[in-house]
JSON list of C-alpha atoms in Angstrom, two decimals:
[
{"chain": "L", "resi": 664, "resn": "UNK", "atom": "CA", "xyz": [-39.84, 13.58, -1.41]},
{"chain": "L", "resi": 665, "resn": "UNK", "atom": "CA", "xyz": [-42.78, 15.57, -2.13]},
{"chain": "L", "resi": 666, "resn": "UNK", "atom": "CA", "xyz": [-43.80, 18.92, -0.70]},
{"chain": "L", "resi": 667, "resn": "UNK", "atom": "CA", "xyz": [-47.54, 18.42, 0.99]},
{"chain": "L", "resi": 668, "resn": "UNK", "atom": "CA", "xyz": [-47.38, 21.81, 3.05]},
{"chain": "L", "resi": 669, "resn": "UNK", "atom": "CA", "xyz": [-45.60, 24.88, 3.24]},
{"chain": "L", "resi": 670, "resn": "UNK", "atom": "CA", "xyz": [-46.77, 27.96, 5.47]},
{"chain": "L", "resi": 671, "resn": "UNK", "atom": "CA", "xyz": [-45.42, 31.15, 7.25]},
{"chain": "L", "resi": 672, "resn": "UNK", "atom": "CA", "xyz": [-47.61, 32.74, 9.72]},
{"chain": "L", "resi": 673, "resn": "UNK", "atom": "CA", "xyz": [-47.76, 35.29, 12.39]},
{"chain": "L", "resi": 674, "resn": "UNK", "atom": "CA", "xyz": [-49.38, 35.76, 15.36]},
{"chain": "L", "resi": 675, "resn": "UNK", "atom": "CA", "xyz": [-49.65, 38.51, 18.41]},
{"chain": "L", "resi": 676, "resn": "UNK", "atom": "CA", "xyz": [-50.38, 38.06, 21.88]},
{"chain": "L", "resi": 677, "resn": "UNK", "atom": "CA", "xyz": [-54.77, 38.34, 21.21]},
{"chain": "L", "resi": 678, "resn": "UNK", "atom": "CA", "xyz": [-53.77, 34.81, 19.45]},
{"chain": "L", "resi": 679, "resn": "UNK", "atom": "CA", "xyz": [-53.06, 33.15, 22.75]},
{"chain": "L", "resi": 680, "resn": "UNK", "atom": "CA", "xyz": [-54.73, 30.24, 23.94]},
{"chain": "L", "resi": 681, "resn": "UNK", "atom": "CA", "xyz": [-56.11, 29.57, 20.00]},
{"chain": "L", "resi": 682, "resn": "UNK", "atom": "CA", "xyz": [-55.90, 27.14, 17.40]},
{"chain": "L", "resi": 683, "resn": "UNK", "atom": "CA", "xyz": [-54.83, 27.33, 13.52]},
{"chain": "L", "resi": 684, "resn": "UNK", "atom": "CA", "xyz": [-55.70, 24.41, 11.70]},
{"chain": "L", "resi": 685, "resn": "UNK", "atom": "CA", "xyz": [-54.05, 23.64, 8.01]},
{"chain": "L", "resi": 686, "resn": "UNK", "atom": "CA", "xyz": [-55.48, 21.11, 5.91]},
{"chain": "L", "resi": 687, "resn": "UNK", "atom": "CA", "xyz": [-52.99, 19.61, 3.24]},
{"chain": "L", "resi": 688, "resn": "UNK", "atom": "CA", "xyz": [-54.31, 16.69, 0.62]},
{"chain": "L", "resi": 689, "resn": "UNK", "atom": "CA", "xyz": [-52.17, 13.64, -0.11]},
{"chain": "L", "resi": 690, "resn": "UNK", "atom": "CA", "xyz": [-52.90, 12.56, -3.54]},
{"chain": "L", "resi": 691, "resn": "UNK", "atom": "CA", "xyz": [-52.19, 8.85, -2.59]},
{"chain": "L", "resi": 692, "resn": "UNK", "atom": "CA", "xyz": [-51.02, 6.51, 0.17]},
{"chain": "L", "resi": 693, "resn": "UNK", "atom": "CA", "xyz": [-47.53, 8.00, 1.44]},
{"chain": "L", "resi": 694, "resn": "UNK", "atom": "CA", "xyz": [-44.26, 6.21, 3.19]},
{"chain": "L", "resi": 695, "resn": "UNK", "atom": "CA", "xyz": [-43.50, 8.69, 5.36]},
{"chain": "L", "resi": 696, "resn": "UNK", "atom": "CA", "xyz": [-44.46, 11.88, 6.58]},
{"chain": "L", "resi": 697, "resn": "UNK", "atom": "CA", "xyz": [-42.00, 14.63, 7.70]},
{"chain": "L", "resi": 698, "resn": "UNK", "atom": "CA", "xyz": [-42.76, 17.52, 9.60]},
{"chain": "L", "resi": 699, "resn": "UNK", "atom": "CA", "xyz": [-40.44, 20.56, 10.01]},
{"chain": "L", "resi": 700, "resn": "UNK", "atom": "CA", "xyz": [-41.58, 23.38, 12.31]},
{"chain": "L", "resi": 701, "resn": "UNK", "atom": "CA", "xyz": [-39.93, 26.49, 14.07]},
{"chain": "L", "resi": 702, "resn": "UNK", "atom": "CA", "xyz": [-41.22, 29.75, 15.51]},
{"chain": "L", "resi": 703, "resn": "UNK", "atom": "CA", "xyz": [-39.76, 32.62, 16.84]},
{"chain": "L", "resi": 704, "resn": "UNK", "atom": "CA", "xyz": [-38.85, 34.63, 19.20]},
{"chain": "L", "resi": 705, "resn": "UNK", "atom": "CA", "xyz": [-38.65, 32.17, 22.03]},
{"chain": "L", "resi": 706, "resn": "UNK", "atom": "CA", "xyz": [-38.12, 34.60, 25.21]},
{"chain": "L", "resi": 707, "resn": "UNK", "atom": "CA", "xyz": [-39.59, 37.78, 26.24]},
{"chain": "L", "resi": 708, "resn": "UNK", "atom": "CA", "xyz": [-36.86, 39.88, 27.14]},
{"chain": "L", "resi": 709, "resn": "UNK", "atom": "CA", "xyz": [-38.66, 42.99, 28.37]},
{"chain": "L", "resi": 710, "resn": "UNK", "atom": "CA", "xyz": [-38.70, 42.66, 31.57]},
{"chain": "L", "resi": 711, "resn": "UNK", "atom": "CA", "xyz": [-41.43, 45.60, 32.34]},
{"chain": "L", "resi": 712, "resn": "UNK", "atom": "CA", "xyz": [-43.79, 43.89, 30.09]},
{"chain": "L", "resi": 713, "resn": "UNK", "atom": "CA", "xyz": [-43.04, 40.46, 31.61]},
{"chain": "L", "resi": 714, "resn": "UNK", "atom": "CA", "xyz": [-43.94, 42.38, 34.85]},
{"chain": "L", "resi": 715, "resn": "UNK", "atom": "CA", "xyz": [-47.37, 43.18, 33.37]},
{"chain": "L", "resi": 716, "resn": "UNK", "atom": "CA", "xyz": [-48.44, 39.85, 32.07]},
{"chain": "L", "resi": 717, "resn": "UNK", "atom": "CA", "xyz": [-47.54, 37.97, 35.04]},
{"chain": "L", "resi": 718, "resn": "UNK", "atom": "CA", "xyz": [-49.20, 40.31, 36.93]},
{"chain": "L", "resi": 719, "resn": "UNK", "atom": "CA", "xyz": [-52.20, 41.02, 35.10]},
{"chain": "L", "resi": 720, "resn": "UNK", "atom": "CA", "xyz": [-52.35, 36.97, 35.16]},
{"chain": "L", "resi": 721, "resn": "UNK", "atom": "CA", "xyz": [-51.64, 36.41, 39.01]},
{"chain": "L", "resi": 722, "resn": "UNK", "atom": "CA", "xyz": [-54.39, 38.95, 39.76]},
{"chain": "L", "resi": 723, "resn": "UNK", "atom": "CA", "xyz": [-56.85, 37.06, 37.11]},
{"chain": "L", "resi": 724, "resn": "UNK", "atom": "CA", "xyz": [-56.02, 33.79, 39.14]},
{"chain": "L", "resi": 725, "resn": "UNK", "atom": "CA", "xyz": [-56.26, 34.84, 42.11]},
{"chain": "L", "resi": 726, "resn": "UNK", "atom": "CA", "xyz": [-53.18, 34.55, 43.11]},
{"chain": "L", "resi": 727, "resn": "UNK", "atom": "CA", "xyz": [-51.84, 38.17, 44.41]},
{"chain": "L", "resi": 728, "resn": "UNK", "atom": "CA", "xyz": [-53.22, 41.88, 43.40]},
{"chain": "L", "resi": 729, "resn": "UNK", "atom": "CA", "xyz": [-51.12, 43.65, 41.08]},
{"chain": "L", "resi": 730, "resn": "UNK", "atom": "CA", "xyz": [-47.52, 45.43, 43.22]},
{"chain": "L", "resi": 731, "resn": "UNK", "atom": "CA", "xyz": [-48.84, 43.11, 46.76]},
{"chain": "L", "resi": 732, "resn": "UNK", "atom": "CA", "xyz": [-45.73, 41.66, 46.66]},
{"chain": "L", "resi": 733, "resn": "UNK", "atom": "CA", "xyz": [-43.41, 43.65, 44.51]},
{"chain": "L", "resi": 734, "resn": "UNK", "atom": "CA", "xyz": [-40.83, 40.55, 43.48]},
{"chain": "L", "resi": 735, "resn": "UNK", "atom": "CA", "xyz": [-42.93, 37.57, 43.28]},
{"chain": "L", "resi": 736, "resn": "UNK", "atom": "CA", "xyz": [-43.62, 38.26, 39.65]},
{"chain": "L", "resi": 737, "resn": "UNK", "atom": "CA", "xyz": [-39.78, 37.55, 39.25]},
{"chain": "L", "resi": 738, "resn": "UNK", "atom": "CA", "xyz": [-40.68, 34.08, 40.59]},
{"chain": "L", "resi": 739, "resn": "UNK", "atom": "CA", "xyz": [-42.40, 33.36, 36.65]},
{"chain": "L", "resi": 740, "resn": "UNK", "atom": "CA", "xyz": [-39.63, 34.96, 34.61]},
{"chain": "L", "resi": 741, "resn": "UNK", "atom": "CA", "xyz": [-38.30, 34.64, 31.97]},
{"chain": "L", "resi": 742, "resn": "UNK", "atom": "CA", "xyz": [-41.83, 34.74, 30.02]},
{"chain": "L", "resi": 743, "resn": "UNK", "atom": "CA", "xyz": [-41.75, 32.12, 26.98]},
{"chain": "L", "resi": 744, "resn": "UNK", "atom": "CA", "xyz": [-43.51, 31.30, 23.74]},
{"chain": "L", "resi": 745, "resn": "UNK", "atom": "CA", "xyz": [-45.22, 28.22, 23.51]},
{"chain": "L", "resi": 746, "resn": "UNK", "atom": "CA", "xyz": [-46.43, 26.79, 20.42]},
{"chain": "L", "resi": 747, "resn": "UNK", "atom": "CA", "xyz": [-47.32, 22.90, 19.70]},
{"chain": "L", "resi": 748, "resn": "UNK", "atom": "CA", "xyz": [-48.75, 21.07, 16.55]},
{"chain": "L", "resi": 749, "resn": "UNK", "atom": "CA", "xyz": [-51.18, 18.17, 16.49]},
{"chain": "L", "resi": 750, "resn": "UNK", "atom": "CA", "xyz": [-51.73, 15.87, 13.01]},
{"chain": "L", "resi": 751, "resn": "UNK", "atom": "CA", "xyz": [-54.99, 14.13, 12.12]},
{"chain": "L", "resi": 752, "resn": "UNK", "atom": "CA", "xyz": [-54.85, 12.32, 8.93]},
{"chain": "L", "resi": 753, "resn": "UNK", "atom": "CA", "xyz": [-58.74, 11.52, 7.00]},
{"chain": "L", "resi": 754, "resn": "UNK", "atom": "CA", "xyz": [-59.54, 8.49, 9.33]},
{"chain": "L", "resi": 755, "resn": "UNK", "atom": "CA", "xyz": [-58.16, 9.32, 13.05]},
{"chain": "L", "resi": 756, "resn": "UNK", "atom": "CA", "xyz": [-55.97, 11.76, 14.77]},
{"chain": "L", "resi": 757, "resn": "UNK", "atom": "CA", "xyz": [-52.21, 11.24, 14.57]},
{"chain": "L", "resi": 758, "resn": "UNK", "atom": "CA", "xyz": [-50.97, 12.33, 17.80]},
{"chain": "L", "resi": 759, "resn": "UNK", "atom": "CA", "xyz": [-49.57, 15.67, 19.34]},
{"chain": "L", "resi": 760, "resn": "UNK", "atom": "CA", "xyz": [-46.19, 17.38, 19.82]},
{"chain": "L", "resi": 761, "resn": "UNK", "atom": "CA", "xyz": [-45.93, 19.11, 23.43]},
{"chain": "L", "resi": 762, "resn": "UNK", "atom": "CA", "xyz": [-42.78, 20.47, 23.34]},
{"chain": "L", "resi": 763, "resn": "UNK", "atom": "CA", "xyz": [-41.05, 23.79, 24.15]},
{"chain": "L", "resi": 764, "resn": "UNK", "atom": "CA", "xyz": [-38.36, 23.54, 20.99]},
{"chain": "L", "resi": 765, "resn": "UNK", "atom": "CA", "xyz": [-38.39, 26.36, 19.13]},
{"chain": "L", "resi": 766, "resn": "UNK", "atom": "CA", "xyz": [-36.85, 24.22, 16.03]},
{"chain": "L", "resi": 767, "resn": "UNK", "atom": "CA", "xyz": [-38.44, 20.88, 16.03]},
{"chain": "L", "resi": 768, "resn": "UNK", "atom": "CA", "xyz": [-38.89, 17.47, 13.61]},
{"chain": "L", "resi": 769, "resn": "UNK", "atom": "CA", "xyz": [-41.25, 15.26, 13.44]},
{"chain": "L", "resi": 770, "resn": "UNK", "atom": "CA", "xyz": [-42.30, 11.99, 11.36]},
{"chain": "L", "resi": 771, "resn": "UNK", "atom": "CA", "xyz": [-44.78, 9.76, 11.12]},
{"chain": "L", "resi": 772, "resn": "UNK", "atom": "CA", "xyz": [-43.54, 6.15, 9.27]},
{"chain": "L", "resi": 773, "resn": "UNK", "atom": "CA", "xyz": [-45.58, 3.09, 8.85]},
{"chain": "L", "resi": 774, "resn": "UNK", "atom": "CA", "xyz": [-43.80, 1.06, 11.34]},
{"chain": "L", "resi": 775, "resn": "UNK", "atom": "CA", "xyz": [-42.56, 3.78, 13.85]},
{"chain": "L", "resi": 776, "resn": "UNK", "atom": "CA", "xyz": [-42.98, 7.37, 14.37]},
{"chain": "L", "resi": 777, "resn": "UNK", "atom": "CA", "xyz": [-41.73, 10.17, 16.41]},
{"chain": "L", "resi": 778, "resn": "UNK", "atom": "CA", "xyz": [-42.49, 10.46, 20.08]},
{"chain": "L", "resi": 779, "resn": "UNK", "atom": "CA", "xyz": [-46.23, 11.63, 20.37]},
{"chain": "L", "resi": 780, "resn": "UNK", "atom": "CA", "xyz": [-47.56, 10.49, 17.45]},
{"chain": "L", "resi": 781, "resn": "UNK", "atom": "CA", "xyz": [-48.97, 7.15, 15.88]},
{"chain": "L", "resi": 782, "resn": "UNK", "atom": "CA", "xyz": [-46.82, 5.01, 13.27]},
{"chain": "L", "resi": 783, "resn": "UNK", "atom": "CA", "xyz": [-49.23, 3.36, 10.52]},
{"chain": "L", "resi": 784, "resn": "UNK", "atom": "CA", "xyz": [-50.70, 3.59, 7.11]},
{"chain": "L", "resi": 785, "resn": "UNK", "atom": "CA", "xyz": [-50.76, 7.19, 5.49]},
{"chain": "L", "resi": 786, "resn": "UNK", "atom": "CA", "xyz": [-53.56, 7.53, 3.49]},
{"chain": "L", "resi": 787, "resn": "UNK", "atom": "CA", "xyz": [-54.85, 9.67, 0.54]},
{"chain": "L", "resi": 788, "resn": "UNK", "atom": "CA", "xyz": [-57.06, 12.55, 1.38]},
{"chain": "L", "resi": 789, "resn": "UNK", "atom": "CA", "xyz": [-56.97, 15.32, 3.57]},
{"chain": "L", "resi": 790, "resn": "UNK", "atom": "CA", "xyz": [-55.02, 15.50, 6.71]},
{"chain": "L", "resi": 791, "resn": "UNK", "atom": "CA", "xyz": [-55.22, 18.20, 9.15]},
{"chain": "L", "resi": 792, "resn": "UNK", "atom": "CA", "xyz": [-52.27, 19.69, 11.23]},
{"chain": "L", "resi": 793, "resn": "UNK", "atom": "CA", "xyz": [-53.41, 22.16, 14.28]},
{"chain": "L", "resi": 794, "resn": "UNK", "atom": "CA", "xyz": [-50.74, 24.83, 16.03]},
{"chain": "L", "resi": 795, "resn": "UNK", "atom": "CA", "xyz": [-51.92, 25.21, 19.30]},
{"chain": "L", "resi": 796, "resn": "UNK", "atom": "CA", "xyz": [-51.10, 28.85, 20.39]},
{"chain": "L", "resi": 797, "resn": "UNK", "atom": "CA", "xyz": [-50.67, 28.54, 24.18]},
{"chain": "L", "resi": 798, "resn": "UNK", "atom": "CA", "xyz": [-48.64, 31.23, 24.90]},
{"chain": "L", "resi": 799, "resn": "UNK", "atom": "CA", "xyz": [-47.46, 34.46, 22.84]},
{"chain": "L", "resi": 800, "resn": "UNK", "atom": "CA", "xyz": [-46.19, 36.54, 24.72]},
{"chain": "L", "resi": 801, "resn": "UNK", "atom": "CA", "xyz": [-43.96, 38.45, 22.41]},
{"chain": "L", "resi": 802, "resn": "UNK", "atom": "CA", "xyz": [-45.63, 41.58, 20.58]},
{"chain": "L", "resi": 803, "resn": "UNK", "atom": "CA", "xyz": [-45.31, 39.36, 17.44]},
{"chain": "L", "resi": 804, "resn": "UNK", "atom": "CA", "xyz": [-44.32, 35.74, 16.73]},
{"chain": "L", "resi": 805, "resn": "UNK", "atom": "CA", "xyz": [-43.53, 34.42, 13.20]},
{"chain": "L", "resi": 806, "resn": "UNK", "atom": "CA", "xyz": [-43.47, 30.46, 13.02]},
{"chain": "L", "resi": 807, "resn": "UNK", "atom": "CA", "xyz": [-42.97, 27.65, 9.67]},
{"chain": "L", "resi": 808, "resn": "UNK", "atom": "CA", "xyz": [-44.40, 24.77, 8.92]},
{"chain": "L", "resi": 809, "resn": "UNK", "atom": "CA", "xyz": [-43.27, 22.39, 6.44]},
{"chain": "L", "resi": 810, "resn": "UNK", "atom": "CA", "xyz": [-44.80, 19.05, 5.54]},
{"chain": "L", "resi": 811, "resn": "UNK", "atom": "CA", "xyz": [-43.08, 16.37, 3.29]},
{"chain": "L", "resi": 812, "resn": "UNK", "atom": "CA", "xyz": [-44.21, 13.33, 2.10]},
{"chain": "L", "resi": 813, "resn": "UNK", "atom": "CA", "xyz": [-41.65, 10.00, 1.09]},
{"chain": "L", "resi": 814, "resn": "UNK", "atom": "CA", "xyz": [-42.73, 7.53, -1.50]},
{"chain": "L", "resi": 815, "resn": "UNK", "atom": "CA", "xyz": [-41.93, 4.06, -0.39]},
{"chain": "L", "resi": 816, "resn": "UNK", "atom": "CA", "xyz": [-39.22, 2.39, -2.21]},
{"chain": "L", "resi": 817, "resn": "UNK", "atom": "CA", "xyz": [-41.02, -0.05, -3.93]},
{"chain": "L", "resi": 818, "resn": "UNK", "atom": "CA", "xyz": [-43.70, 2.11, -5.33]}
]
């Protein structure tokens, strides 16, 4: 197994709603592709700056002015980080990974693959994975990604 990726990042809350994008080159045709990725903190556990957020968000969607209703806020609670990943090999894109996990694994074989994303051929070049920053809502985040690639057997 071959180390195609490694990177440590982090992010603040200006980084929500963004996109990183990592590019990682696969010297030739790969097996399988393995994808471990974690961020955290998960939760904001402030719950005056929860307060603010959901509030400064309700009144930007028009749903209530700030203290209107001094508990619906509570109604949105607790506040959570919400980062995703997307793969797009040389040729087409791979597929996406919508989940709330803070810890999560992925792969990509030739004949299956893992929930969201496309089983088939893994060819040389440069592939692409995106983190999709949807919601930080801690001060700071710090998240990992680590790609692996697995040689078939018979090569």
């Amino acid at each position: 197994m071959s180390r195609l990726l490694y990177v440590e990042g982090t992010v603040d809350r200006t980084c929500t709603q963004s996109h990183i994008t990592y590019s990682f080159h696969i010297p030739q045709p790969t097996e399988t592709i393995r994808i471990h990725f974690s961020y955290t903190p998960k939760l904001l556990e402030d719950q005056e700056q929860a307060r603010g957020i959901i509030e400064e968000s309700m009144c930007k969607y028009g749903y209530d002015e700030p203290g209107h209703s001094s508990d619906l806020w509570k109604k949105y609670i607790p506040l959570q980080n919400l980062l995703t990943l997307s793969v797009d090999d040389p040729v087409r894109h791979r597929g996406n990974a919508h989940r709330p996990e803070m810890q999560q694994e992925h792969w990509l074989g030739s004949s299956a693959a893992s929930p969201g994303f496309l089983a088939g051929d893994h060819p040389a070049g440069m592939w692409r994975i995106t983190v999709s920053l949807h919601a930080v809502v801690t001060e700071t985040l710090a998240y990992q990604i680590h790609v692996l690639g697995e040689e078939a057997a018979y090569a």
